[in-house]
CSV table of C-alpha atoms in Angstrom, one decimal:
chain,number,residue,atom,x,y,z
D,170,MET,CA,77.4,96.3,102.7
D,171,ILE,CA,74.3,98.0,104.1
D,172,ASP,CA,73.1,94.8,105.7
D,173,LEU,CA,76.4,94.2,107.4
D,174,LEU,CA,76.4,97.7,109.0
D,175,SER,CA,72.7,97.8,110.0
D,176,GLY,CA,72.1,97.8,113.7
D,177,LEU,CA,75.4,99.6,114.5
D,178,ASP,CA,75.4,102.4,117.0
D,179,ALA,CA,75.5,105.9,115.5
D,180,TRP,CA,78.9,106.8,116.9
D,181,VAL,CA,80.4,103.6,115.4
D,182,LEU,CA,78.9,104.4,112.0
D,183,ILE,CA,80.3,108.0,112.3
D,184,SER,CA,83.7,106.7,113.4
D,185,LEU,CA,83.7,104.2,110.5
D,186,PHE,CA,82.8,106.9,108.0
D,187,PHE,CA,85.6,109.2,109.1
D,188,ALA,CA,88.1,106.3,109.2
D,189,LEU,CA,87.3,105.3,105.7
D,190,ALA,CA,87.5,108.9,104.6
D,191,PHE,CA,90.9,109.1,106.1
D,192,VAL,CA,92.1,106.1,104.2
D,193,LEU,CA,90.7,107.3,100.9
D,194,ALA,CA,92.3,110.7,101.6
D,195,PHE,CA,95.6,109.0,102.1
D,196,GLU,CA,95.2,107.2,98.8
D,197,PHE,CA,94.1,110.3,97.0
D,198,ILE,CA,97.2,112.2,98.4
D,199,ASN,CA,99.3,109.1,97.5
D,200,GLY,CA,98.0,109.5,93.9
D,201,PHE,CA,99.0,113.1,93.4
D,202,HIS,CA,102.1,112.7,95.6
D,203,ASP,CA,103.4,109.9,93.4
D,204,THR,CA,101.9,110.9,90.0
D,205,ALA,CA,105.0,112.7,88.9
D,206,ASN,CA,107.0,109.5,89.2
D,207,ALA,CA,105.0,107.9,86.5
D,208,VAL,CA,104.5,111.0,84.2
D,209,ALA,CA,107.7,113.0,84.8
D,210,THR,CA,109.6,111.6,81.9
D,211,VAL,CA,106.8,111.7,79.3
D,212,ILE,CA,105.9,115.2,80.3
D,213,TYR,CA,109.5,116.5,80.5
D,214,THR,CA,110.4,114.9,77.2
D,215,LYS,CA,107.2,116.1,75.5
D,216,ALA,CA,106.2,112.5,74.7
D,217,MET,CA,102.7,113.3,75.9
D,218,PRO,CA,100.9,116.6,76.8
D,219,PRO,CA,100.6,116.9,80.6
D,220,HIS,CA,96.8,116.6,80.7
D,221,LEU,CA,96.8,113.4,78.6
D,222,ALA,CA,99.7,111.9,80.5
D,223,VAL,CA,98.1,112.6,83.9
D,224,PHE,CA,94.7,111.3,82.7
D,225,PHE,CA,96.0,108.0,81.3
D,226,SER,CA,98.3,107.6,84.3
D,227,GLY,CA,95.2,107.9,86.5
D,228,VAL,CA,93.4,105.3,84.4
D,229,PHE,CA,96.3,102.8,84.6
D,230,ASN,CA,96.6,103.4,88.3
D,231,PHE,CA,92.9,102.6,88.6
D,232,LEU,CA,93.4,99.4,86.6
D,233,GLY,CA,96.4,98.4,88.6
D,234,VAL,CA,94.5,98.5,91.9
D,235,LEU,CA,91.6,96.5,90.4
D,236,LEU,CA,93.8,93.8,89.1
D,237,GLY,CA,96.6,93.8,91.6
D,238,GLY,CA,95.3,91.3,94.2
D,239,VAL,CA,95.8,91.6,98.0
D,240,GLY,CA,99.2,90.1,98.6
D,241,VAL,CA,101.0,93.4,99.2
D,242,ALA,CA,97.9,94.6,101.2
D,243,TYR,CA,98.4,91.9,103.8
D,244,ALA,CA,102.2,92.2,103.8
D,245,ILE,CA,101.5,95.7,105.2
D,246,VAL,CA,98.9,94.5,107.6
D,247,HIS,CA,101.2,91.9,109.0
D,248,LEU,CA,103.8,94.4,110.0
D,249,LEU,CA,101.7,94.7,113.1
D,250,PRO,CA,102.3,91.8,115.5
D,251,VAL,CA,99.7,89.1,115.5
D,252,GLU,CA,98.7,90.0,119.1
D,253,LEU,CA,97.6,93.4,117.9
D,254,LEU,CA,95.6,91.9,115.0
D,255,VAL,CA,93.7,89.3,117.1
D,256,ASN,CA,92.8,91.9,119.9
D,257,VAL,CA,90.0,93.6,118.0
D,258,ASN,CA,87.7,96.1,119.5
D,259,THR,CA,86.2,99.4,118.3
D,260,GLY,CA,88.1,101.8,120.5
D,261,HIS,CA,91.4,100.1,120.0
D,262,GLY,CA,90.8,100.0,116.2
D,263,LEU,CA,89.9,103.7,116.1
D,264,ALA,CA,93.0,104.7,117.9
D,265,MET,CA,95.2,102.5,115.7
D,266,VAL,CA,93.8,103.6,112.4
D,267,PHE,CA,93.5,107.4,113.0
D,268,SER,CA,97.0,107.6,114.5
D,269,LEU,CA,98.8,105.9,111.7
D,270,LEU,CA,96.8,107.7,109.0
D,271,ALA,CA,97.1,111.1,110.5
D,272,ALA,CA,100.9,110.6,110.7
D,273,ALA,CA,101.1,109.3,107.1
D,274,ILE,CA,99.0,112.1,105.6
D,275,THR,CA,100.8,114.8,107.5
D,276,TRP,CA,104.2,113.7,106.2
D,277,ASN,CA,103.0,113.1,102.7
D,278,LEU,CA,101.4,116.5,102.4
D,279,GLY,CA,104.5,118.2,103.8
D,280,THR,CA,107.0,116.5,101.4
D,281,TRP,CA,104.6,117.1,98.5
D,282,TYR,CA,104.3,120.8,99.3
D,283,PHE,CA,108.1,121.2,99.2
D,284,GLY,CA,108.3,119.2,96.0
D,285,ILE,CA,110.4,116.5,97.6
D,286,PRO,CA,110.1,113.0,96.0
D,287,ALA,CA,109.5,111.2,99.3
D,288,SER,CA,108.2,107.7,99.6
D,289,SER,CA,104.5,107.1,100.5
D,290,SER,CA,105.6,103.5,101.2
D,291,HIS,CA,108.2,104.6,103.8
D,292,THR,CA,105.6,106.9,105.3
D,293,LEU,CA,102.9,104.3,105.8
D,294,ILE,CA,105.3,101.7,107.1
D,295,GLY,CA,106.9,104.1,109.5
D,296,SER,CA,103.4,105.0,110.8
D,297,ILE,CA,102.5,101.3,111.3
D,298,LEU,CA,105.7,100.6,113.1
D,299,GLY,CA,105.1,103.6,115.4
D,300,VAL,CA,101.6,102.3,116.3
D,301,GLY,CA,103.1,98.8,117.0
D,302,LEU,CA,105.9,100.1,119.2
D,303,ALA,CA,103.5,102.5,121.1
D,304,ASN,CA,101.1,99.6,121.7
D,305,ALA,CA,103.9,97.6,123.2
D,306,LEU,CA,104.8,100.3,125.6
D,307,ILE,CA,101.2,100.9,126.6
D,308,SER,CA,100.4,97.2,127.0
D,309,GLY,CA,103.6,96.5,129.0
D,310,ILE,CA,104.8,93.9,126.5
D,311,PRO,CA,108.5,93.8,125.4
D,312,VAL,CA,109.2,96.3,122.6
D,313,SER,CA,110.8,93.5,120.7
D,314,ASP,CA,107.3,91.9,120.4
D,315,GLY,CA,105.6,95.2,119.5
D,316,VAL,CA,106.3,94.8,115.7
D,317,ASN,CA,106.5,91.8,113.4
D,318,TRP,CA,110.2,92.3,113.0
D,319,GLN,CA,110.8,89.6,110.5
D,320,LYS,CA,108.2,91.1,108.2
D,321,ALA,CA,109.6,94.6,108.9
D,322,ILE,CA,113.1,93.3,107.9
D,323,ASP,CA,111.8,91.7,104.7
D,324,ILE,CA,110.0,94.9,103.7
D,325,GLY,CA,112.9,97.1,104.9
D,326,ALA,CA,115.3,95.1,102.7
D,327,SER,CA,113.0,95.6,99.7
D,328,LEU,CA,112.8,99.3,100.3
D,329,VAL,CA,116.5,99.7,100.7
D,330,PHE,CA,117.8,97.5,97.9
D,331,SER,CA,115.1,98.3,95.3
D,332,PRO,CA,116.5,101.9,94.8
D,333,MET,CA,120.0,100.6,94.6
D,334,ALA,CA,118.9,98.1,92.0
D,335,GLY,CA,117.1,100.9,90.2
D,336,PHE,CA,120.2,103.1,90.1
D,337,LEU,CA,122.4,100.3,88.8
D,338,VAL,CA,120.1,98.7,86.3
D,339,ALA,CA,118.9,102.0,84.8
D,340,GLY,CA,122.5,103.0,84.4
D,341,LEU,CA,123.3,99.7,82.7
D,342,VAL,CA,120.3,100.0,80.4
D,343,LEU,CA,121.5,103.4,79.3
D,344,VAL,CA,125.0,102.1,78.7
D,345,ALA,CA,123.5,99.3,76.5
D,346,LEU,CA,121.4,101.8,74.5
D,347,LYS,CA,124.5,104.0,73.9
D,348,TRP,CA,126.5,101.0,72.8
D,349,TRP,CA,123.7,99.8,70.6
D,350,ARG,CA,122.9,103.1,68.9
D,351,PRO,CA,125.5,105.7,69.9
D,352,GLY,CA,124.5,108.2,67.3
D,353,SER,CA,120.7,107.9,67.8
D,354,LYS,CA,118.5,111.0,68.4
D,355,MET,CA,117.3,109.3,71.5
D,356,HIS,CA,120.4,110.6,73.3
D,357,LYS,CA,119.3,114.2,72.9
D,358,THR,CA,117.5,116.2,75.5
D,359,PRO,CA,114.2,117.9,74.5
D,360,GLU,CA,116.0,121.2,74.4
D,361,GLN,CA,118.7,119.9,72.0
D,362,ARG,CA,116.0,118.2,69.9
D,363,ARG,CA,114.2,121.6,69.6
D,364,LYS,CA,117.3,123.6,68.7
D,365,LEU,CA,119.1,121.1,66.4
D,366,ASP,CA,116.1,119.4,64.7
D,367,ASP,CA,113.4,122.0,65.2
D,368,LYS,CA,111.2,119.2,66.6
D,369,LYS,CA,109.0,119.4,69.6
D,370,HIS,CA,108.5,115.7,70.3
D,371,PRO,CA,110.8,112.7,70.6
D,372,PRO,CA,111.4,110.4,67.6
D,373,PHE,CA,108.4,108.1,67.0
D,374,TRP,CA,109.8,104.9,68.5
D,375,ASN,CA,111.4,106.6,71.5
D,376,ARG,CA,108.1,108.4,72.1
D,377,LEU,CA,106.2,105.1,71.9
D,378,VAL,CA,108.5,103.4,74.4
D,379,LEU,CA,108.3,106.4,76.7
D,380,VAL,CA,104.5,106.4,76.7
D,381,ILE,CA,104.2,102.6,77.1
D,382,SER,CA,106.7,102.5,79.9
D,383,ALA,CA,105.0,105.4,81.7
D,384,MET,CA,101.7,103.6,81.6
D,385,ALA,CA,103.4,100.4,82.8
D,386,VAL,CA,104.9,102.4,85.8
D,387,SER,CA,101.4,103.8,86.5
D,388,PHE,CA,99.9,100.3,86.4
D,389,VAL,CA,102.4,98.6,88.7
D,390,HIS,CA,102.3,101.7,91.0
D,391,GLY,CA,98.5,101.1,91.3
D,392,SER,CA,98.9,97.4,91.9
D,393,ASN,CA,101.5,98.0,94.6
D,394,ASP,CA,100.7,101.3,96.3
D,395,GLY,CA,96.9,100.8,95.9
D,396,GLN,CA,97.1,97.6,97.8
D,397,LYS,CA,98.4,99.5,100.8
D,398,GLY,CA,95.1,101.4,100.9
D,399,ILE,CA,93.2,98.1,100.7
D,400,GLY,CA,95.2,96.8,103.6
D,401,LEU,CA,94.4,100.0,105.6
D,402,ILE,CA,90.7,99.8,104.9
D,403,MET,CA,90.6,96.1,106.0
D,404,LEU,CA,92.4,97.2,109.2
D,405,VAL,CA,89.6,99.9,109.7
D,406,LEU,CA,86.8,97.5,109.0
D,407,ILE,CA,88.1,94.7,111.2
D,408,GLY,CA,89.1,97.1,114.0
D,409,ILE,CA,85.8,99.0,114.1
D,410,VAL,CA,83.2,96.4,112.8
D,411,PRO,CA,84.9,93.1,113.6
D,412,SER,CA,81.8,91.0,113.5
D,413,ALA,CA,81.1,91.8,109.9
D,414,PHE,CA,84.6,91.7,108.4
D,415,VAL,CA,86.9,89.3,110.4
D,416,LEU,CA,86.0,86.6,108.0
D,417,ASP,CA,85.0,86.7,104.3
D,418,LEU,CA,81.3,86.2,104.7
D,419,ASN,CA,81.0,85.5,100.9
D,420,SER,CA,83.3,82.4,101.3
D,421,THR,CA,81.8,79.4,99.5
D,422,THR,CA,81.3,76.0,101.2
D,423,TYR,CA,84.4,74.8,99.3
D,424,GLN,CA,86.5,77.6,100.7
D,425,ILE,CA,85.4,76.8,104.2
D,426,GLU,CA,86.0,73.1,103.8
D,427,ARG,CA,89.4,74.0,102.4
D,428,THR,CA,90.2,75.9,105.6
D,429,ARG,CA,89.0,73.0,107.7
D,430,ASP,CA,91.1,70.5,105.6
D,431,ALA,CA,94.1,72.8,106.0
D,432,THR,CA,93.7,72.7,109.7
D,433,LEU,CA,93.5,68.9,109.7
D,434,HIS,CA,96.5,68.6,107.5
D,435,LEU,CA,98.4,71.1,109.7
D,436,ASN,CA,97.7,68.8,112.7
D,437,GLN,CA,99.0,65.8,110.7
D,438,PHE,CA,102.1,67.8,109.7
D,439,TYR,CA,102.9,68.5,113.3
D,440,GLN,CA,102.3,64.9,114.3
D,441,ARG,CA,104.5,63.7,111.4
D,442,ASN,CA,107.3,65.9,112.7
D,443,ASN,CA,106.6,65.2,116.3
D,444,ALA,CA,110.2,64.3,117.2
D,445,SER,CA,111.6,67.6,116.1
D,446,LEU,CA,108.7,69.9,117.1
D,447,THR,CA,107.5,68.4,120.4
D,448,GLU,CA,109.5,70.9,122.6
D,449,PHE,CA,108.6,74.0,120.6
D,450,LEU,CA,104.8,73.2,120.3
D,451,ALA,CA,104.5,71.2,123.6
D,452,LEU,CA,102.8,68.4,121.6
D,453,GLY,CA,100.9,66.1,123.9
D,454,LYS,CA,101.7,68.4,126.9
D,455,SER,CA,99.7,71.6,126.2
D,456,ILE,CA,96.9,72.7,128.6
D,457,LYS,CA,93.5,72.2,127.0
D,458,GLY,CA,91.4,75.3,126.7
D,459,ASP,CA,91.0,78.5,124.8
D,460,LEU,CA,93.7,81.0,123.8
D,461,PRO,CA,95.2,83.0,126.6
D,462,ASP,CA,93.0,85.7,128.1
D,463,GLN,CA,95.2,88.5,126.6
D,464,PHE,CA,94.4,87.3,123.1
D,465,SER,CA,98.1,86.6,122.5
D,466,CYS,CA,99.4,83.7,120.5
D,467,ASN,CA,101.4,81.0,122.2
D,468,PRO,CA,102.9,78.2,120.0
D,469,GLN,CA,102.5,75.8,123.0
D,470,GLN,CA,98.7,76.3,122.7
D,471,THR,CA,98.7,75.0,119.1
D,472,GLU,CA,96.9,71.7,119.8
D,473,PRO,CA,94.1,73.2,121.8
D,474,THR,CA,93.8,75.9,119.1
D,475,ILE,CA,93.5,73.3,116.4
D,476,ASP,CA,90.8,71.4,118.4
D,477,ALA,CA,88.9,74.6,119.0
D,478,LEU,CA,89.0,75.6,115.4
D,479,LEU,CA,87.9,72.2,114.1
D,480,GLY,CA,85.1,72.3,116.6
D,481,SER,CA,84.0,75.8,115.5
D,482,LEU,CA,84.0,74.8,111.8
D,483,LYS,CA,82.3,71.4,112.3
D,484,GLY,CA,79.2,71.3,110.0
D,485,VAL,CA,79.6,74.9,108.9
D,486,SER,CA,78.9,75.6,105.2
D,487,ASP,CA,78.2,79.3,105.4
D,488,TYR,CA,79.9,81.9,107.7
D,489,HIS,CA,76.6,83.8,108.0
D,490,SER,CA,75.3,80.9,110.1
D,491,ILE,CA,77.9,81.5,112.8
D,492,PRO,CA,77.3,84.1,115.6
D,493,ALA,CA,79.4,87.2,115.4
D,494,GLU,CA,81.4,86.5,118.5
D,495,LYS,CA,82.2,83.0,117.1
D,496,ARG,CA,83.5,84.5,113.9
D,497,ILE,CA,85.9,86.7,115.9
D,498,GLU,CA,87.1,83.6,117.7
D,499,ILE,CA,87.6,81.6,114.4
D,500,ARG,CA,89.7,84.5,113.0
D,501,ARG,CA,91.8,84.5,116.2
D,502,TYR,CA,92.4,80.7,115.9
D,503,LEU,CA,93.4,81.1,112.2
D,504,LEU,CA,95.8,84.0,112.8
D,505,CYS,CA,97.5,82.3,115.7
D,506,LEU,CA,97.9,79.0,113.8
D,507,ASP,CA,99.3,80.9,110.8
D,508,ASP,CA,101.7,82.8,113.1
D,509,THR,CA,102.9,79.6,114.7
D,510,ALA,CA,103.3,77.9,111.4
D,511,LYS,CA,105.4,80.8,110.2
D,512,LYS,CA,107.6,80.5,113.2
D,513,VAL,CA,107.9,76.7,112.7
D,514,SER,CA,108.9,77.3,109.1
D,515,LYS,CA,111.9,79.2,110.3
D,516,LEU,CA,113.2,76.4,112.5
D,517,PRO,CA,116.3,74.6,111.1
D,518,VAL,CA,115.0,71.2,112.0
D,519,LEU,CA,112.7,71.1,108.9
D,520,ASP,CA,114.0,70.3,105.5
D,521,SER,CA,113.1,72.4,102.4
D,522,ARG,CA,110.3,70.0,101.3
D,523,GLU,CA,108.5,70.1,104.6
D,524,LYS,CA,108.8,73.9,104.7
D,525,ALA,CA,107.3,74.1,101.2
D,526,ASP,CA,104.3,72.0,102.4
D,527,LEU,CA,103.9,74.2,105.4
D,528,GLU,CA,103.8,77.3,103.2
D,529,LYS,CA,101.0,75.8,101.1
D,530,LEU,CA,99.1,75.0,104.3
D,531,ARG,CA,99.4,78.6,105.5
D,532,LYS,CA,97.9,79.9,102.3
D,533,ASP,CA,94.9,77.6,102.7
D,534,LEU,CA,94.5,78.6,106.3
D,535,THR,CA,94.3,82.3,105.5
D,536,ALA,CA,92.2,82.0,102.4
D,537,THR,CA,89.1,83.4,104.2
D,538,THR,CA,90.8,85.9,106.4
D,539,GLU,CA,93.1,87.6,103.8
D,540,TYR,CA,90.5,89.1,101.5
D,541,ALA,CA,89.0,92.4,100.4
D,542,PRO,CA,85.4,93.1,99.3
D,543,PHE,CA,85.2,94.4,95.7
D,544,TRP,CA,83.7,97.7,96.9
D,545,VAL,CA,86.9,98.3,99.0
D,546,ILE,CA,89.1,97.6,96.0
D,547,LEU,CA,87.0,99.9,93.8
D,548,ALA,CA,87.0,102.7,96.3
D,549,VAL,CA,90.8,102.7,96.6
D,550,ALA,CA,91.2,102.4,92.9
D,551,LEU,CA,89.0,105.5,92.4
D,552,ALA,CA,90.8,107.5,95.1
D,553,LEU,CA,94.2,106.7,93.7
D,554,GLY,CA,93.2,107.2,90.1
D,555,LEU,CA,91.5,110.6,90.9
D,556,GLY,CA,94.4,111.7,93.0
D,557,THR,CA,96.8,110.9,90.2
D,558,MET,CA,95.1,113.5,88.0
D,559,VAL,CA,96.0,116.5,90.3
D,560,GLY,CA,99.1,117.8,91.9
D,561,TRP,CA,101.8,116.5,89.6
D,562,LYS,CA,103.6,119.8,88.8
D,563,ARG,CA,105.6,120.2,92.0
D,564,VAL,CA,107.7,117.0,91.5
D,565,VAL,CA,108.0,116.7,87.7
D,566,LYS,CA,110.6,119.5,87.5
D,567,THR,CA,112.6,117.9,90.3
D,568,ILE,CA,112.7,114.5,88.5
D,569,GLY,CA,113.3,116.0,85.0
D,570,GLU,CA,115.8,118.8,85.7
D,571,LYS,CA,117.1,118.9,89.3
D,572,ILE,CA,118.6,115.5,89.8
D,573,GLY,CA,121.2,115.8,87.1
D,574,LYS,CA,123.3,118.8,86.1
D,575,GLN,CA,122.0,118.5,82.6
D,576,GLY,CA,118.5,117.8,81.3
D,577,MET,CA,117.2,114.3,80.8
D,578,THR,CA,117.6,112.6,77.4
D,579,TYR,CA,115.0,110.4,75.8
D,580,ALA,CA,117.2,107.4,76.4
D,581,GLN,CA,117.6,108.2,80.1
D,582,GLY,CA,113.8,108.5,80.5
D,583,MET,CA,113.2,105.2,78.8
D,584,ALA,CA,115.9,103.5,80.9
D,585,ALA,CA,114.6,104.8,84.2
D,586,GLN,CA,110.9,104.0,83.4
D,587,ILE,CA,111.6,100.5,82.1
D,588,THR,CA,113.7,99.7,85.1
D,589,THR,CA,111.0,101.1,87.5
D,590,ALA,CA,108.2,99.1,85.9
D,591,PHE,CA,110.2,95.9,86.0
D,592,ALA,CA,111.3,96.3,89.6
D,593,ILE,CA,107.8,97.1,90.9
D,594,GLY,CA,106.4,94.3,88.8
D,595,MET,CA,108.8,91.8,90.4
D,596,ALA,CA,108.0,93.2,93.9
D,597,ASN,CA,104.3,92.5,93.2
D,598,ILE,CA,105.0,88.9,92.4
D,599,PHE,CA,106.7,88.4,95.8
D,600,SER,CA,104.1,90.6,97.6
D,601,LEU,CA,106.7,93.2,98.7
D,602,PRO,CA,105.7,96.9,99.1
D,603,VAL,CA,108.3,99.1,97.4
D,604,SER,CA,108.7,102.8,96.8
D,605,THR,CA,107.9,104.0,93.2
D,606,THR,CA,109.4,107.3,94.1
D,607,HIS,CA,112.8,106.0,95.2
D,608,ILE,CA,113.2,103.5,92.4
D,609,LEU,CA,112.4,106.0,89.7
D,610,SER,CA,114.5,108.9,91.2
D,611,SER,CA,117.3,106.5,91.8
D,612,GLY,CA,117.0,105.2,88.2
D,613,VAL,CA,117.2,108.8,86.9
D,614,ALA,CA,120.3,109.4,89.0
D,615,GLY,CA,121.8,106.2,87.7
D,616,THR,CA,121.3,107.3,84.1
D,617,MET,CA,122.8,110.7,84.9
D,618,VAL,CA,125.9,109.0,86.3
D,619,ALA,CA,126.1,106.6,83.3
D,620,ASN,CA,125.7,109.5,80.9
D,621,LYS,CA,128.4,111.5,82.7
D,622,SER,CA,125.9,114.3,83.2
D,623,GLY,CA,126.7,114.7,86.9
D,624,LEU,CA,124.3,115.0,89.8
D,625,GLN,CA,123.0,118.1,91.6
D,626,GLY,CA,124.2,117.7,95.1
D,627,GLY,CA,121.5,119.9,96.7
D,628,THR,CA,118.6,117.9,95.2
D,629,ILE,CA,120.3,114.5,96.0
D,630,LYS,CA,120.9,115.6,99.5
D,631,THR,CA,117.3,116.7,99.9
D,632,ILE,CA,116.0,113.4,98.6
D,633,LEU,CA,118.3,111.4,100.8
D,634,MET,CA,117.4,113.4,103.8
D,635,ALA,CA,113.7,112.7,103.2
D,636,TRP,CA,114.6,109.0,102.7
D,637,VAL,CA,116.5,108.9,106.0
D,638,LEU,CA,114.1,111.0,108.1
D,639,THR,CA,110.8,109.5,106.8
D,640,LEU,CA,110.9,106.4,109.0
D,641,PRO,CA,111.9,108.0,112.3
D,642,ALA,CA,109.6,111.0,111.8
D,643,THR,CA,106.5,109.0,111.1
D,644,ILE,CA,107.3,106.4,113.8
D,645,ALA,CA,107.6,109.2,116.4
D,646,LEU,CA,104.5,111.0,115.1
D,647,SER,CA,102.2,107.9,114.9
D,648,ALA,CA,103.4,106.6,118.2
D,649,THR,CA,102.6,109.9,119.9
D,650,LEU,CA,99.2,110.1,118.3
D,651,PHE,CA,98.4,106.5,119.2
D,652,TRP,CA,99.4,107.1,122.9
D,653,LEU,CA,97.2,110.2,123.0
D,654,ALA,CA,94.2,108.5,121.3
D,655,SER,CA,94.5,105.5,123.6
D,656,LYS,CA,94.2,107.8,126.6
D,657,VAL,CA,91.2,109.5,125.2
D,658,LEU,CA,89.4,106.3,124.1
D,659,ALA,CA,90.4,104.3,127.2
C-alpha cells in the first residue's frame, strides 16, 4: 500500500485521505443507521440485552463484510456508465466521489436523526445516479447514456420487489406458525409474557431462534451493505490513483494468462457468430486504431480493441512490469470489451447456450479488474462493525412498537427476521444490492397484517414517504454537488 502511494503529490495524498475518510464515514453511519434492523426484535422481545445484541451484531456485520466477496460491490460501481469508468483522472474522480458521498451521508444522517427506517441502499444508488446524470449534462452526451440503465433497472427491481416479498413471506411464515402451534407462548408480546407468566425473557427455543436469526440478518447485512463501501473505495482509488489500482497488481501469472485466453476466446466467439454479429460489431470493417479520443466505448471498435489488448498483454507475466499509463489502457480495453459483450448477450440472435458461454468469458475478462485489496475489505468491515455498535436506539422503537397498533409478538419477530436473512442471502447469491431496512420493516408490517394487529398509519406513511423521496432527493443533491465540484476542479 505504502509503495503504491509513494511519489504522489501532497495534494493527491490529502485528497485521497479525505475521500477514504468520507467512504468509511458513510459505512460507519450505515452501521448505526441500519443496526436497529438487525437488533430491533431481539432487543424489543428481551431475547438479548441491548449491549450484547449490538456488540454481536457488530461482530457479525464485520464477518459478513470479510466473507461477502465483491459481487455486490461491482454491481453498484457498474451503475455508472462504462464511459465514466474508463475516463479516469484525479480531478474527475474527486468530484465524483465527494459529490455522491456527501449526498448519501447527508440523507442518511437526516433520516437517522428523525428515527425513520430509510434505506442506505436507496440513498447510495440515488447518489450514484445523480452523478451519472449530471456528468451526461456536463459532457454533452445524451441523458439516456448517463447511467447504465439496464443495471439500474435490475437493481431497482430488486429494491422494489424485495420489500413486497418480505411483507408477503413474513406474513405467511407467521400464519404457518399460528397453524402449527396456535396455543404457543411464542404468540405473546413481551408485555403479555411479563404480566401473565411473570417472565422477562421469551421461551427458550423462541429466544434461541430470535438470537440466531438476528445474527444471520447482521451477517447478510454486512455481506450486502458492506460491499457497497468496498465498491465506493475502489471508485475512490481508481479515480484518484488510477495507475496503482486500475488493475489488481497482485494478479498471478495464471490470472493474467486467463485474461489473455478469455480475450482470444472472445474473438473466436465473435468469429463463430460472424453471420449474426457482423453488422453490430462491424466485423472485418472496423477502423484499426485505439479507442475513440473521448474514452467512450464503441461496439464497432471491438476488433481493434481485442488486437490492442492482446498486444499489450503479450509476454506479460506480472502487471508490475507494465508502465502505469499502459495499465490504464489495459483496463479501458477490458471494460469496453466487457461492456460490448454484455450488449451482445442481450441480442435475440444468440441462443441460450451461446449466451451462457459469453457470460463465462465476461467473468474471466474482468477477473483482474473487479477486485478489492484485503486492507480495503478490512477497513470497511471495521467501519461498519463499529458503526453498528452505536446509534441503535432511535429506530428500535419504530420497528418494535410503531409499525403495528399492538406490540410485536415473539413469533412475529422470528418470522420477520428469518424472512429478512433469507431474502438478503438470496440477493447476495445474485450480486444484487437490497435494502435491509425495507425488507425487515415490510416483514414486520406483513406479520402485523397476518396477526390482525393493524398498522399505524402515521408510521407507515412516514416510511413510505422516505422510500419514495430518497431516490429523487439524493439524485438532485448529488447531481448539484457534482456540477459545483466539476466547476471548481475544472
